[in-house]
């Protein structure tokens, strides 16, 4: 069996493969940049006028933290006093060596909503780059701040920002497990499901509204799908044996699963409504942890068919498989970047489980973590960051990292264990 109530993380459940060949209160998440690499864009973000008076969320501070966490921006000291209606003294900001400047305001409207406005300026040219206003419910102030960060990121970098996207992950507090949905910075966490039995392998649907996961609440591993808005859920796979490791197809119409219904654990594909079950692999090995390439043409998965767990790929329709990883005797948990060029995975090195990335064009790999207990990598939807679970100070934590490993950000949840993160799509419902 690949997973059991006593052995619930993906990496730990795969130890067996190697041997063959509202809920708890969450602590406030603290963001801490662990390292820097390369040049970063110097950005001054002034505290928004009246922010602390009408909003419980520090808009400017959230925007600053978002941009710093990307690894591409450096905060420049910004004294208060400006808003989006100000005319900045460009010489002063040039003297502070800021290349860009952001200022704004927060006001409460008569209907209780918050009117949040900001402007982004190019300091060198003394010109406005973008200005926006949004009226939001006070509960959505944090989301509004993430959207501002996304706008700034896209305007200056040219790629879509991911700050307004969400993550899902599993926590364990004592004997209780929770499926948690949070903002991309780990804040704003909401418990989608609690259970006295393990919850593993959450996977976002491309529509940004549903999560597939493995539940043990019926005392065996079954795959379920939950609507994160309504809380409604349904059983997708409850076949004989173990039902595990769900992964959505890019169009959201199918999922690939690992099932032991016919004996050994093999890959099957199933329609999102539970119909059309079809076996994909025909090996005598354990085949599991599948994921689709972003164009839907291939499936990457873990198998011990070569004597130990390695990553393979095959056509999404099934057929022969080719081995992808050759360095080391233990490589698991593949995740493919949105552009299809990079694979993140976990490799075992001298007994330590560490995050690595591979250029799928050249086959060249790079280990980007020096920790001992990394697991479950997942790409941000713009492909610029990876989230994964690790261990720090004796506790399981979430980490984000740039693809070169130079900028790492721990998202610390101090009261509970946290594991198996999955990064949601751009679509947020």
PDB file of N, CA and C in Angstrom, residues 240-342:
ATOM      1  N   UNK A 240     -11.882  -1.079  -5.339  1.00  0.00           N
ATOM      2  CA  UNK A 240     -11.211  -2.070  -4.506  1.00  0.00           C
ATOM      3  C   UNK A 240      -9.728  -1.721  -4.396  1.00  0.00           C
ATOM      4  N   UNK A 241      -9.164  -1.847  -3.205  1.00  0.00           N
ATOM      5  CA  UNK A 241      -7.767  -1.524  -2.997  1.00  0.00           C
ATOM      6  C   UNK A 241      -7.567  -0.045  -2.706  1.00  0.00           C
ATOM      7  N   UNK A 242      -6.403   0.460  -3.081  1.00  0.00           N
ATOM      8  CA  UNK A 242      -6.031   1.843  -2.795  1.00  0.00           C
ATOM      9  C   UNK A 242      -6.345   2.748  -3.978  1.00  0.00           C
ATOM     10  N   UNK A 243      -6.895   3.921  -3.666  1.00  0.00           N
ATOM     11  CA  UNK A 243      -7.176   4.963  -4.653  1.00  0.00           C
ATOM     12  C   UNK A 243      -6.362   6.186  -4.239  1.00  0.00           C
ATOM     13  N   UNK A 244      -5.433   6.628  -5.076  1.00  0.00           N
ATOM     14  CA  UNK A 244      -4.514   7.667  -4.606  1.00  0.00           C
ATOM     15  C   UNK A 244      -4.000   8.538  -5.733  1.00  0.00           C
ATOM     16  N   UNK A 245      -3.245   9.604  -5.322  1.00  0.00           N
ATOM     17  CA  UNK A 245      -2.454  10.476  -6.200  1.00  0.00           C
ATOM     18  C   UNK A 245      -3.227  11.066  -7.381  1.00  0.00           C
ATOM     19  N   UNK A 246      -4.315  11.823  -7.144  1.00  0.00           N
ATOM     20  CA  UNK A 246      -5.050  12.422  -8.263  1.00  0.00           C
ATOM     21  C   UNK A 246      -4.286  13.587  -8.891  1.00  0.00           C
ATOM     22  N   UNK A 247      -4.397  13.723 -10.198  1.00  0.00           N
ATOM     23  CA  UNK A 247      -3.821  14.862 -10.927  1.00  0.00           C
ATOM     24  C   UNK A 247      -4.747  15.204 -12.082  1.00  0.00           C
ATOM     25  N   UNK A 248      -5.088  16.475 -12.227  1.00  0.00           N
ATOM     26  CA  UNK A 248      -6.019  16.935 -13.256  1.00  0.00           C
ATOM     27  C   UNK A 248      -5.343  17.069 -14.610  1.00  0.00           C
ATOM     28  N   UNK A 249      -6.088  16.777 -15.650  1.00  0.00           N
ATOM     29  CA  UNK A 249      -5.631  17.108 -16.999  1.00  0.00           C
ATOM     30  C   UNK A 249      -5.729  18.616 -17.182  1.00  0.00           C
ATOM     31  N   UNK A 250      -4.946  19.210 -18.100  1.00  0.00           N
ATOM     32  CA  UNK A 250      -4.961  20.662 -18.266  1.00  0.00           C
ATOM     33  C   UNK A 250      -6.331  21.242 -18.607  1.00  0.00           C
ATOM     34  N   UNK A 251      -7.189  20.447 -19.270  1.00  0.00           N
ATOM     35  CA  UNK A 251      -8.519  20.964 -19.600  1.00  0.00           C
ATOM     36  C   UNK A 251      -9.538  20.709 -18.490  1.00  0.00           C
ATOM     37  N   UNK A 252      -9.123  20.032 -17.427  1.00  0.00           N
ATOM     38  CA  UNK A 252     -10.000  19.800 -16.290  1.00  0.00           C
ATOM     39  C   UNK A 252     -11.061  18.748 -16.504  1.00  0.00           C
ATOM     40  N   UNK A 253     -11.004  18.017 -17.603  1.00  0.00           N
ATOM     41  CA  UNK A 253     -12.050  17.050 -17.905  1.00  0.00           C
ATOM     42  C   UNK A 253     -11.723  15.641 -17.422  1.00  0.00           C
ATOM     43  N   UNK A 254     -10.455  15.377 -17.111  1.00  0.00           N
ATOM     44  CA  UNK A 254     -10.054  14.049 -16.654  1.00  0.00           C
ATOM     45  C   UNK A 254      -9.062  14.174 -15.503  1.00  0.00           C
ATOM     46  N   UNK A 255      -8.888  13.071 -14.794  1.00  0.00           N
ATOM     47  CA  UNK A 255      -7.840  12.974 -13.787  1.00  0.00           C
ATOM     48  C   UNK A 255      -7.107  11.655 -13.981  1.00  0.00           C
ATOM     49  N   UNK A 256      -5.800  11.687 -13.712  1.00  0.00           N
ATOM     50  CA  UNK A 256      -5.038  10.452 -13.672  1.00  0.00           C
ATOM     51  C   UNK A 256      -4.885  10.057 -12.210  1.00  0.00           C
ATOM     52  N   UNK A 257      -5.062   8.766 -11.908  1.00  0.00           N
ATOM     53  CA  UNK A 257      -5.038   8.249 -10.545  1.00  0.00           C
ATOM     54  C   UNK A 257      -4.097   7.057 -10.457  1.00  0.00           C
ATOM     55  N   UNK A 258      -3.675   6.738  -9.242  1.00  0.00           N
ATOM     56  CA  UNK A 258      -2.977   5.490  -8.971  1.00  0.00           C
ATOM     57  C   UNK A 258      -3.949   4.571  -8.249  1.00  0.00           C
ATOM     58  N   UNK A 259      -4.246   3.416  -8.853  1.00  0.00           N
ATOM     59  CA  UNK A 259      -5.211   2.470  -8.290  1.00  0.00           C
ATOM     60  C   UNK A 259      -4.573   1.088  -8.183  1.00  0.00           C
ATOM     61  N   UNK A 260      -4.953   0.353  -7.135  1.00  0.00           N
ATOM     62  CA  UNK A 260      -4.490  -1.027  -6.991  1.00  0.00           C
ATOM     63  C   UNK A 260      -5.642  -2.007  -7.174  1.00  0.00           C
ATOM     64  N   UNK A 261      -6.669  -1.576  -7.884  1.00  0.00           N
ATOM     65  CA  UNK A 261      -7.886  -2.381  -8.025  1.00  0.00           C
ATOM     66  C   UNK A 261      -7.654  -3.700  -8.755  1.00  0.00           C
ATOM     67  N   UNK A 262      -6.591  -3.771  -9.564  1.00  0.00           N
ATOM     68  CA  UNK A 262      -6.328  -4.983 -10.337  1.00  0.00           C
ATOM     69  C   UNK A 262      -5.062  -5.693  -9.864  1.00  0.00           C
ATOM     70  N   UNK A 263      -4.664  -5.393  -8.625  1.00  0.00           N
ATOM     71  CA  UNK A 263      -3.454  -6.016  -8.093  1.00  0.00           C
ATOM     72  C   UNK A 263      -2.425  -4.969  -7.751  1.00  0.00           C
ATOM     73  N   UNK A 264      -1.347  -4.877  -8.533  1.00  0.00           N
ATOM     74  CA  UNK A 264      -0.326  -3.860  -8.282  1.00  0.00           C
ATOM     75  C   UNK A 264      -0.849  -2.466  -8.548  1.00  0.00           C
ATOM     76  N   UNK A 265      -0.149  -1.469  -8.024  1.00  0.00           N
ATOM     77  CA  UNK A 265      -0.558  -0.072  -8.195  1.00  0.00           C
ATOM     78  C   UNK A 265      -0.156   0.425  -9.579  1.00  0.00           C
ATOM     79  N   UNK A 266      -1.154   0.825 -10.360  1.00  0.00           N
ATOM     80  CA  UNK A 266      -0.954   1.269 -11.737  1.00  0.00           C
ATOM     81  C   UNK A 266      -1.693   2.585 -11.981  1.00  0.00           C
ATOM     82  N   UNK A 267      -1.373   3.216 -13.116  1.00  0.00           N
ATOM     83  CA  UNK A 267      -2.019   4.476 -13.471  1.00  0.00           C
ATOM     84  C   UNK A 267      -3.281   4.232 -14.271  1.00  0.00           C
ATOM     85  N   UNK A 268      -4.329   4.972 -13.914  1.00  0.00           N
ATOM     86  CA  UNK A 268      -5.606   4.942 -14.621  1.00  0.00           C
ATOM     87  C   UNK A 268      -6.030   6.376 -14.891  1.00  0.00           C
ATOM     88  N   UNK A 269      -6.817   6.575 -15.938  1.00  0.00           N
ATOM     89  CA  UNK A 269      -7.426   7.866 -16.208  1.00  0.00           C
ATOM     90  C   UNK A 269      -8.927   7.727 -16.038  1.00  0.00           C
ATOM     91  N   UNK A 270      -9.563   8.788 -15.522  1.00  0.00           N
ATOM     92  CA  UNK A 270     -10.988   8.763 -15.251  1.00  0.00           C
ATOM     93  C   UNK A 270     -11.573  10.128 -15.581  1.00  0.00           C
ATOM     94  N   UNK A 271     -12.801  10.161 -16.092  1.00  0.00           N
ATOM     95  CA  UNK A 271     -13.459  11.431 -16.357  1.00  0.00           C
ATOM     96  C   UNK A 271     -13.820  12.116 -15.043  1.00  0.00           C
ATOM     97  N   UNK A 272     -13.983  13.413 -15.083  1.00  0.00           N
ATOM     98  CA  UNK A 272     -14.229  14.167 -13.859  1.00  0.00           C
ATOM     99  C   UNK A 272     -15.550  13.781 -13.187  1.00  0.00           C
ATOM    100  N   UNK A 273     -16.468  13.176 -13.953  1.00  0.00           N
ATOM    101  CA  UNK A 273     -17.740  12.736 -13.357  1.00  0.00           C
ATOM    102  C   UNK A 273     -17.679  11.296 -12.863  1.00  0.00           C
ATOM    103  N   UNK A 274     -16.493  10.674 -12.925  1.00  0.00           N
ATOM    104  CA  UNK A 274     -16.336   9.309 -12.444  1.00  0.00           C
ATOM    105  C   UNK A 274     -16.541   8.239 -13.492  1.00  0.00           C
ATOM    106  N   UNK A 275     -16.853   8.626 -14.703  1.00  0.00           N
ATOM    107  CA  UNK A 275     -17.073   7.656 -15.778  1.00  0.00           C
ATOM    108  C   UNK A 275     -15.779   7.422 -16.553  1.00  0.00           C
ATOM    109  N   UNK A 276     -15.818   6.428 -17.446  1.00  0.00           N
ATOM    110  CA  UNK A 276     -14.750   6.219 -18.417  1.00  0.00           C
ATOM    111  C   UNK A 276     -13.427   5.778 -17.857  1.00  0.00           C
ATOM    112  N   UNK A 277     -13.410   5.022 -16.773  1.00  0.00           N
ATOM    113  CA  UNK A 277     -12.141   4.563 -16.190  1.00  0.00           C
ATOM    114  C   UNK A 277     -11.373   3.726 -17.206  1.00  0.00           C
ATOM    115  N   UNK A 278     -10.065   4.045 -17.350  1.00  0.00           N
ATOM    116  CA  UNK A 278      -9.242   3.316 -18.321  1.00  0.00           C
ATOM    117  C   UNK A 278      -7.821   3.186 -17.774  1.00  0.00           C
ATOM    118  N   UNK A 279      -7.256   2.004 -17.878  1.00  0.00           N
ATOM    119  CA  UNK A 279      -5.902   1.759 -17.389  1.00  0.00           C
ATOM    120  C   UNK A 279      -4.877   2.290 -18.382  1.00  0.00           C
ATOM    121  N   UNK A 280      -3.832   2.958 -17.867  1.00  0.00           N
ATOM    122  CA  UNK A 280      -2.801   3.537 -18.713  1.00  0.00           C
ATOM    123  C   UNK A 280      -1.511   2.728 -18.716  1.00  0.00           C
ATOM    124  N   UNK A 281      -1.082   2.225 -17.567  1.00  0.00           N
ATOM    125  CA  UNK A 281       0.178   1.477 -17.497  1.00  0.00           C
ATOM    126  C   UNK A 281      -0.107  -0.002 -17.281  1.00  0.00           C
ATOM    127  N   UNK A 282       0.812  -0.822 -17.765  1.00  0.00           N
ATOM    128  CA  UNK A 282       0.648  -2.278 -17.701  1.00  0.00           C
ATOM    129  C   UNK A 282       1.905  -2.931 -17.137  1.00  0.00           C
ATOM    130  N   UNK A 283       2.583  -2.267 -16.232  1.00  0.00           N
ATOM    131  CA  UNK A 283       3.839  -2.794 -15.715  1.00  0.00           C
ATOM    132  C   UNK A 283       3.589  -3.690 -14.509  1.00  0.00           C
ATOM    133  N   UNK A 284       4.613  -4.422 -14.123  1.00  0.00           N
ATOM    134  CA  UNK A 284       4.540  -5.202 -12.911  1.00  0.00           C
ATOM    135  C   UNK A 284       5.100  -4.443 -11.732  1.00  0.00           C
ATOM    136  N   UNK A 285       5.356  -3.138 -11.916  1.00  0.00           N
ATOM    137  CA  UNK A 285       5.946  -2.298 -10.880  1.00  0.00           C
ATOM    138  C   UNK A 285       4.868  -1.466 -10.193  1.00  0.00           C
ATOM    139  N   UNK A 286       5.286  -0.593  -9.287  1.00  0.00           N
ATOM    140  CA  UNK A 286       4.399   0.409  -8.702  1.00  0.00           C
ATOM    141  C   UNK A 286       4.545   1.682  -9.519  1.00  0.00           C
ATOM    142  N   UNK A 287       3.459   2.146 -10.119  1.00  0.00           N
ATOM    143  CA  UNK A 287       3.435   3.385 -10.892  1.00  0.00           C
ATOM    144  C   UNK A 287       2.526   4.379 -10.168  1.00  0.00           C
ATOM    145  N   UNK A 288       3.035   5.559  -9.861  1.00  0.00           N
ATOM    146  CA  UNK A 288       2.270   6.493  -9.041  1.00  0.00           C
ATOM    147  C   UNK A 288       2.758   7.922  -9.262  1.00  0.00           C
ATOM    148  N   UNK A 289       2.185   8.872  -8.539  1.00  0.00           N
ATOM    149  CA  UNK A 289       2.561  10.289  -8.553  1.00  0.00           C
ATOM    150  C   UNK A 289       2.613  10.862  -9.968  1.00  0.00           C
ATOM    151  N   UNK A 290       1.564  10.673 -10.714  1.00  0.00           N
ATOM    152  CA  UNK A 290       1.535  11.167 -12.092  1.00  0.00           C
ATOM    153  C   UNK A 290       1.172  12.645 -12.139  1.00  0.00           C
ATOM    154  N   UNK A 291       1.630  13.310 -13.179  1.00  0.00           N
ATOM    155  CA  UNK A 291       1.194  14.676 -13.470  1.00  0.00           C
ATOM    156  C   UNK A 291       1.266  14.881 -14.975  1.00  0.00           C
ATOM    157  N   UNK A 292       0.402  15.759 -15.466  1.00  0.00           N
ATOM    158  CA  UNK A 292       0.350  16.040 -16.899  1.00  0.00           C
ATOM    159  C   UNK A 292       1.360  17.108 -17.289  1.00  0.00           C
ATOM    160  N   UNK A 293       1.892  17.006 -18.515  1.00  0.00           N
ATOM    161  CA  UNK A 293       2.588  18.126 -19.131  1.00  0.00           C
ATOM    162  C   UNK A 293       1.549  19.215 -19.400  1.00  0.00           C
ATOM    163  N   UNK A 294       1.943  20.485 -19.430  1.00  0.00           N
ATOM    164  CA  UNK A 294       0.958  21.572 -19.557  1.00  0.00           C
ATOM    165  C   UNK A 294       0.141  21.526 -20.840  1.00  0.00           C
ATOM    166  N   UNK A 295       0.661  20.919 -21.904  1.00  0.00           N
ATOM    167  CA  UNK A 295      -0.124  20.819 -23.140  1.00  0.00           C
ATOM    168  C   UNK A 295      -0.986  19.559 -23.172  1.00  0.00           C
ATOM    169  N   UNK A 296      -0.919  18.755 -22.123  1.00  0.00           N
ATOM    170  CA  UNK A 296      -1.756  17.565 -22.033  1.00  0.00           C
ATOM    171  C   UNK A 296      -1.292  16.391 -22.853  1.00  0.00           C
ATOM    172  N   UNK A 297      -0.135  16.496 -23.510  1.00  0.00           N
ATOM    173  CA  UNK A 297       0.299  15.433 -24.422  1.00  0.00           C
ATOM    174  C   UNK A 297       1.009  14.285 -23.713  1.00  0.00           C
ATOM    175  N   UNK A 298       1.615  14.571 -22.558  1.00  0.00           N
ATOM    176  CA  UNK A 298       2.404  13.568 -21.855  1.00  0.00           C
ATOM    177  C   UNK A 298       2.034  13.518 -20.382  1.00  0.00           C
ATOM    178  N   UNK A 299       2.369  12.392 -19.779  1.00  0.00           N
ATOM    179  CA  UNK A 299       2.215  12.209 -18.345  1.00  0.00           C
ATOM    180  C   UNK A 299       3.565  11.821 -17.766  1.00  0.00           C
ATOM    181  N   UNK A 300       3.970  12.503 -16.722  1.00  0.00           N
ATOM    182  CA  UNK A 300       5.171  12.167 -15.966  1.00  0.00           C
ATOM    183  C   UNK A 300       4.740  11.409 -14.718  1.00  0.00           C
ATOM    184  N   UNK A 301       5.515  10.411 -14.313  1.00  0.00           N
ATOM    185  CA  UNK A 301       5.115   9.625 -13.153  1.00  0.00           C
ATOM    186  C   UNK A 301       6.327   8.958 -12.525  1.00  0.00           C
ATOM    187  N   UNK A 302       6.122   8.398 -11.340  1.00  0.00           N
ATOM    188  CA  UNK A 302       7.177   7.698 -10.603  1.00  0.00           C
ATOM    189  C   UNK A 302       6.926   6.206 -10.685  1.00  0.00           C
ATOM    190  N   UNK A 303       7.993   5.448 -10.923  1.00  0.00           N
ATOM    191  CA  UNK A 303       7.892   3.989 -11.007  1.00  0.00           C
ATOM    192  C   UNK A 303       9.177   3.358 -10.487  1.00  0.00           C
ATOM    193  N   UNK A 304       9.045   2.164  -9.924  1.00  0.00           N
ATOM    194  CA  UNK A 304      10.230   1.413  -9.510  1.00  0.00           C
ATOM    195  C   UNK A 304      10.553   0.296 -10.506  1.00  0.00           C
ATOM    196  N   UNK A 305      10.083   0.433 -11.737  1.00  0.00           N
ATOM    197  CA  UNK A 305      10.284  -0.619 -12.742  1.00  0.00           C
ATOM    198  C   UNK A 305      11.757  -0.854 -13.066  1.00  0.00           C
ATOM    199  N   UNK A 306      12.621   0.121 -12.723  1.00  0.00           N
ATOM    200  CA  UNK A 306      14.048  -0.057 -12.964  1.00  0.00           C
ATOM    201  C   UNK A 306      14.803  -0.516 -11.729  1.00  0.00           C
ATOM    202  N   UNK A 307      14.079  -0.831 -10.658  1.00  0.00           N
ATOM    203  CA  UNK A 307      14.708  -1.301  -9.437  1.00  0.00           C
ATOM    204  C   UNK A 307      14.593  -0.339  -8.274  1.00  0.00           C
ATOM    205  N   UNK A 308      14.402   0.927  -8.543  1.00  0.00           N
ATOM    206  CA  UNK A 308      14.216   1.944  -7.513  1.00  0.00           C
ATOM    207  C   UNK A 308      13.350   3.052  -8.076  1.00  0.00           C
ATOM    208  N   UNK A 309      12.809   3.921  -7.231  1.00  0.00           N
ATOM    209  CA  UNK A 309      11.896   4.961  -7.713  1.00  0.00           C
ATOM    210  C   UNK A 309      12.593   5.991  -8.597  1.00  0.00           C
ATOM    211  N   UNK A 310      12.137   6.096  -9.824  1.00  0.00           N
ATOM    212  CA  UNK A 310      12.636   7.066 -10.782  1.00  0.00           C
ATOM    213  C   UNK A 310      11.451   7.680 -11.513  1.00  0.00           C
ATOM    214  N   UNK A 311      11.713   8.786 -12.209  1.00  0.00           N
ATOM    215  CA  UNK A 311      10.652   9.501 -12.925  1.00  0.00           C
ATOM    216  C   UNK A 311      10.689   9.102 -14.400  1.00  0.00           C
ATOM    217  N   UNK A 312       9.508   8.806 -14.918  1.00  0.00           N
ATOM    218  CA  UNK A 312       9.324   8.396 -16.316  1.00  0.00           C
ATOM    219  C   UNK A 312       8.285   9.304 -16.969  1.00  0.00           C
ATOM    220  N   UNK A 313       8.197   9.228 -18.293  1.00  0.00           N
ATOM    221  CA  UNK A 313       7.124   9.925 -19.008  1.00  0.00           C
ATOM    222  C   UNK A 313       6.635   9.050 -20.148  1.00  0.00           C
ATOM    223  N   UNK A 314       5.373   9.273 -20.487  1.00  0.00           N
ATOM    224  CA  UNK A 314       4.759   8.533 -21.583  1.00  0.00           C
ATOM    225  C   UNK A 314       3.671   9.409 -22.198  1.00  0.00           C
ATOM    226  N   UNK A 315       3.144   8.978 -23.324  1.00  0.00           N
ATOM    227  CA  UNK A 315       2.016   9.688 -23.929  1.00  0.00           C
ATOM    228  C   UNK A 315       0.827   9.658 -22.983  1.00  0.00           C
ATOM    229  N   UNK A 316       0.030  10.719 -22.979  1.00  0.00           N
ATOM    230  CA  UNK A 316      -1.125  10.790 -22.087  1.00  0.00           C
ATOM    231  C   UNK A 316      -2.132   9.683 -22.363  1.00  0.00           C
ATOM    232  N   UNK A 317      -2.088   9.108 -23.554  1.00  0.00           N
ATOM    233  CA  UNK A 317      -2.989   8.012 -23.894  1.00  0.00           C
ATOM    234  C   UNK A 317      -2.471   6.662 -23.437  1.00  0.00           C
ATOM    235  N   UNK A 318      -1.244   6.641 -22.874  1.00  0.00           N
ATOM    236  CA  UNK A 318      -0.640   5.396 -22.420  1.00  0.00           C
ATOM    237  C   UNK A 318       0.429   4.921 -23.400  1.00  0.00           C
ATOM    238  N   UNK A 319       0.878   3.684 -23.220  1.00  0.00           N
ATOM    239  CA  UNK A 319       1.904   3.129 -24.101  1.00  0.00           C
ATOM    240  C   UNK A 319       3.243   3.029 -23.412  1.00  0.00           C
ATOM    241  N   UNK A 320       4.300   2.940 -24.203  1.00  0.00           N
ATOM    242  CA  UNK A 320       5.636   2.761 -23.648  1.00  0.00           C
ATOM    243  C   UNK A 320       6.083   4.028 -22.923  1.00  0.00           C
ATOM    244  N   UNK A 321       6.956   3.828 -21.926  1.00  0.00           N
ATOM    245  CA  UNK A 321       7.440   4.952 -21.122  1.00  0.00           C
ATOM    246  C   UNK A 321       8.949   5.068 -21.258  1.00  0.00           C
ATOM    247  N   UNK A 322       9.464   6.289 -21.197  1.00  0.00           N
ATOM    248  CA  UNK A 322      10.901   6.529 -21.207  1.00  0.00           C
ATOM    249  C   UNK A 322      11.322   7.121 -19.873  1.00  0.00           C
ATOM    250  N   UNK A 323      12.493   6.722 -19.415  1.00  0.00           N
ATOM    251  CA  UNK A 323      13.004   7.201 -18.133  1.00  0.00           C
ATOM    252  C   UNK A 323      13.538   8.621 -18.284  1.00  0.00           C
ATOM    253  N   UNK A 324      13.277   9.466 -17.291  1.00  0.00           N
ATOM    254  CA  UNK A 324      13.680  10.870 -17.334  1.00  0.00           C
ATOM    255  C   UNK A 324      14.845  11.147 -16.389  1.00  0.00           C
ATOM    256  N   UNK A 325      14.826  10.572 -15.189  1.00  0.00           N
ATOM    257  CA  UNK A 325      15.884  10.819 -14.206  1.00  0.00           C
ATOM    258  C   UNK A 325      16.882   9.659 -14.192  1.00  0.00           C
ATOM    259  N   UNK A 326      18.164   9.997 -14.167  1.00  0.00           N
ATOM    260  CA  UNK A 326      19.226   8.989 -14.149  1.00  0.00           C
ATOM    261  C   UNK A 326      20.246   9.231 -13.049  1.00  0.00           C
ATOM    262  N   UNK A 327      20.271  10.429 -12.498  1.00  0.00           N
ATOM    263  CA  UNK A 327      21.233  10.749 -11.449  1.00  0.00           C
ATOM    264  C   UNK A 327      20.657  10.357 -10.094  1.00  0.00           C
ATOM    265  N   UNK A 328      21.328   9.464  -9.375  1.00  0.00           N
ATOM    266  CA  UNK A 328      20.841   9.015  -8.075  1.00  0.00           C
ATOM    267  C   UNK A 328      19.887   7.849  -8.206  1.00  0.00           C
ATOM    268  N   UNK A 329      19.640   7.174  -7.083  1.00  0.00           N
ATOM    269  CA  UNK A 329      18.790   5.981  -7.106  1.00  0.00           C
ATOM    270  C   UNK A 329      17.418   6.205  -6.511  1.00  0.00           C
ATOM    271  N   UNK A 330      17.044   7.488  -6.273  1.00  0.00           N
ATOM    272  CA  UNK A 330      15.747   7.766  -5.656  1.00  0.00           C
ATOM    273  C   UNK A 330      15.302   9.158  -6.091  1.00  0.00           C
ATOM    274  N   UNK A 331      14.359   9.231  -7.034  1.00  0.00           N
ATOM    275  CA  UNK A 331      13.836  10.491  -7.548  1.00  0.00           C
ATOM    276  C   UNK A 331      12.326  10.388  -7.656  1.00  0.00           C
ATOM    277  N   UNK A 332      11.614  11.315  -7.005  1.00  0.00           N
ATOM    278  CA  UNK A 332      10.155  11.216  -6.905  1.00  0.00           C
ATOM    279  C   UNK A 332       9.506  12.595  -7.051  1.00  0.00           C
ATOM    280  N   UNK A 333       8.186  12.612  -7.015  1.00  0.00           N
ATOM    281  CA  UNK A 333       7.352  13.824  -6.928  1.00  0.00           C
ATOM    282  C   UNK A 333       7.589  14.821  -8.055  1.00  0.00           C
ATOM    283  N   UNK A 334       7.419  14.421  -9.317  1.00  0.00           N
ATOM    284  CA  UNK A 334       7.628  15.363 -10.418  1.00  0.00           C
ATOM    285  C   UNK A 334       6.551  16.439 -10.481  1.00  0.00           C
ATOM    286  N   UNK A 335       6.965  17.639 -10.844  1.00  0.00           N
ATOM    287  CA  UNK A 335       6.055  18.750 -11.139  1.00  0.00           C
ATOM    288  C   UNK A 335       6.618  19.470 -12.350  1.00  0.00           C
ATOM    289  N   UNK A 336       5.779  19.766 -13.327  1.00  0.00           N
ATOM    290  CA  UNK A 336       6.226  20.359 -14.582  1.00  0.00           C
ATOM    291  C   UNK A 336       5.830  21.829 -14.628  1.00  0.00           C
ATOM    292  N   UNK A 337       6.758  22.687 -15.039  1.00  0.00           N
ATOM    293  CA  UNK A 337       6.492  24.122 -15.108  1.00  0.00           C
ATOM    294  C   UNK A 337       5.433  24.422 -16.168  1.00  0.00           C
ATOM    295  N   UNK A 338       4.716  25.539 -16.029  1.00  0.00           N
ATOM    296  CA  UNK A 338       3.654  25.873 -16.990  1.00  0.00           C
ATOM    297  C   UNK A 338       4.121  25.984 -18.432  1.00  0.00           C
ATOM    298  N   UNK A 339       5.398  26.304 -18.652  1.00  0.00           N
ATOM    299  CA  UNK A 339       5.892  26.369 -20.032  1.00  0.00           C
ATOM    300  C   UNK A 339       6.434  25.028 -20.519  1.00  0.00           C
ATOM    301  N   UNK A 340       6.403  24.001 -19.661  1.00  0.00           N
ATOM    302  CA  UNK A 340       6.823  22.667 -20.054  1.00  0.00           C
ATOM    303  C   UNK A 340       8.318  22.470 -20.156  1.00  0.00           C
ATOM    304  N   UNK A 341       9.108  23.453 -19.740  1.00  0.00           N
ATOM    305  CA  UNK A 341      10.551  23.374 -19.934  1.00  0.00           C
ATOM    306  C   UNK A 341      11.304  22.829 -18.721  1.00  0.00           C
ATOM    307  N   UNK A 342      10.708  22.904 -17.532  1.00  0.00           N
ATOM    308  CA  UNK A 342      11.430  22.574 -16.306  1.00  0.00           C
ATOM    309  C   UNK A 342      10.637  21.581 -15.475  1.00  0.00           C
TER     310      UNK A 342
END
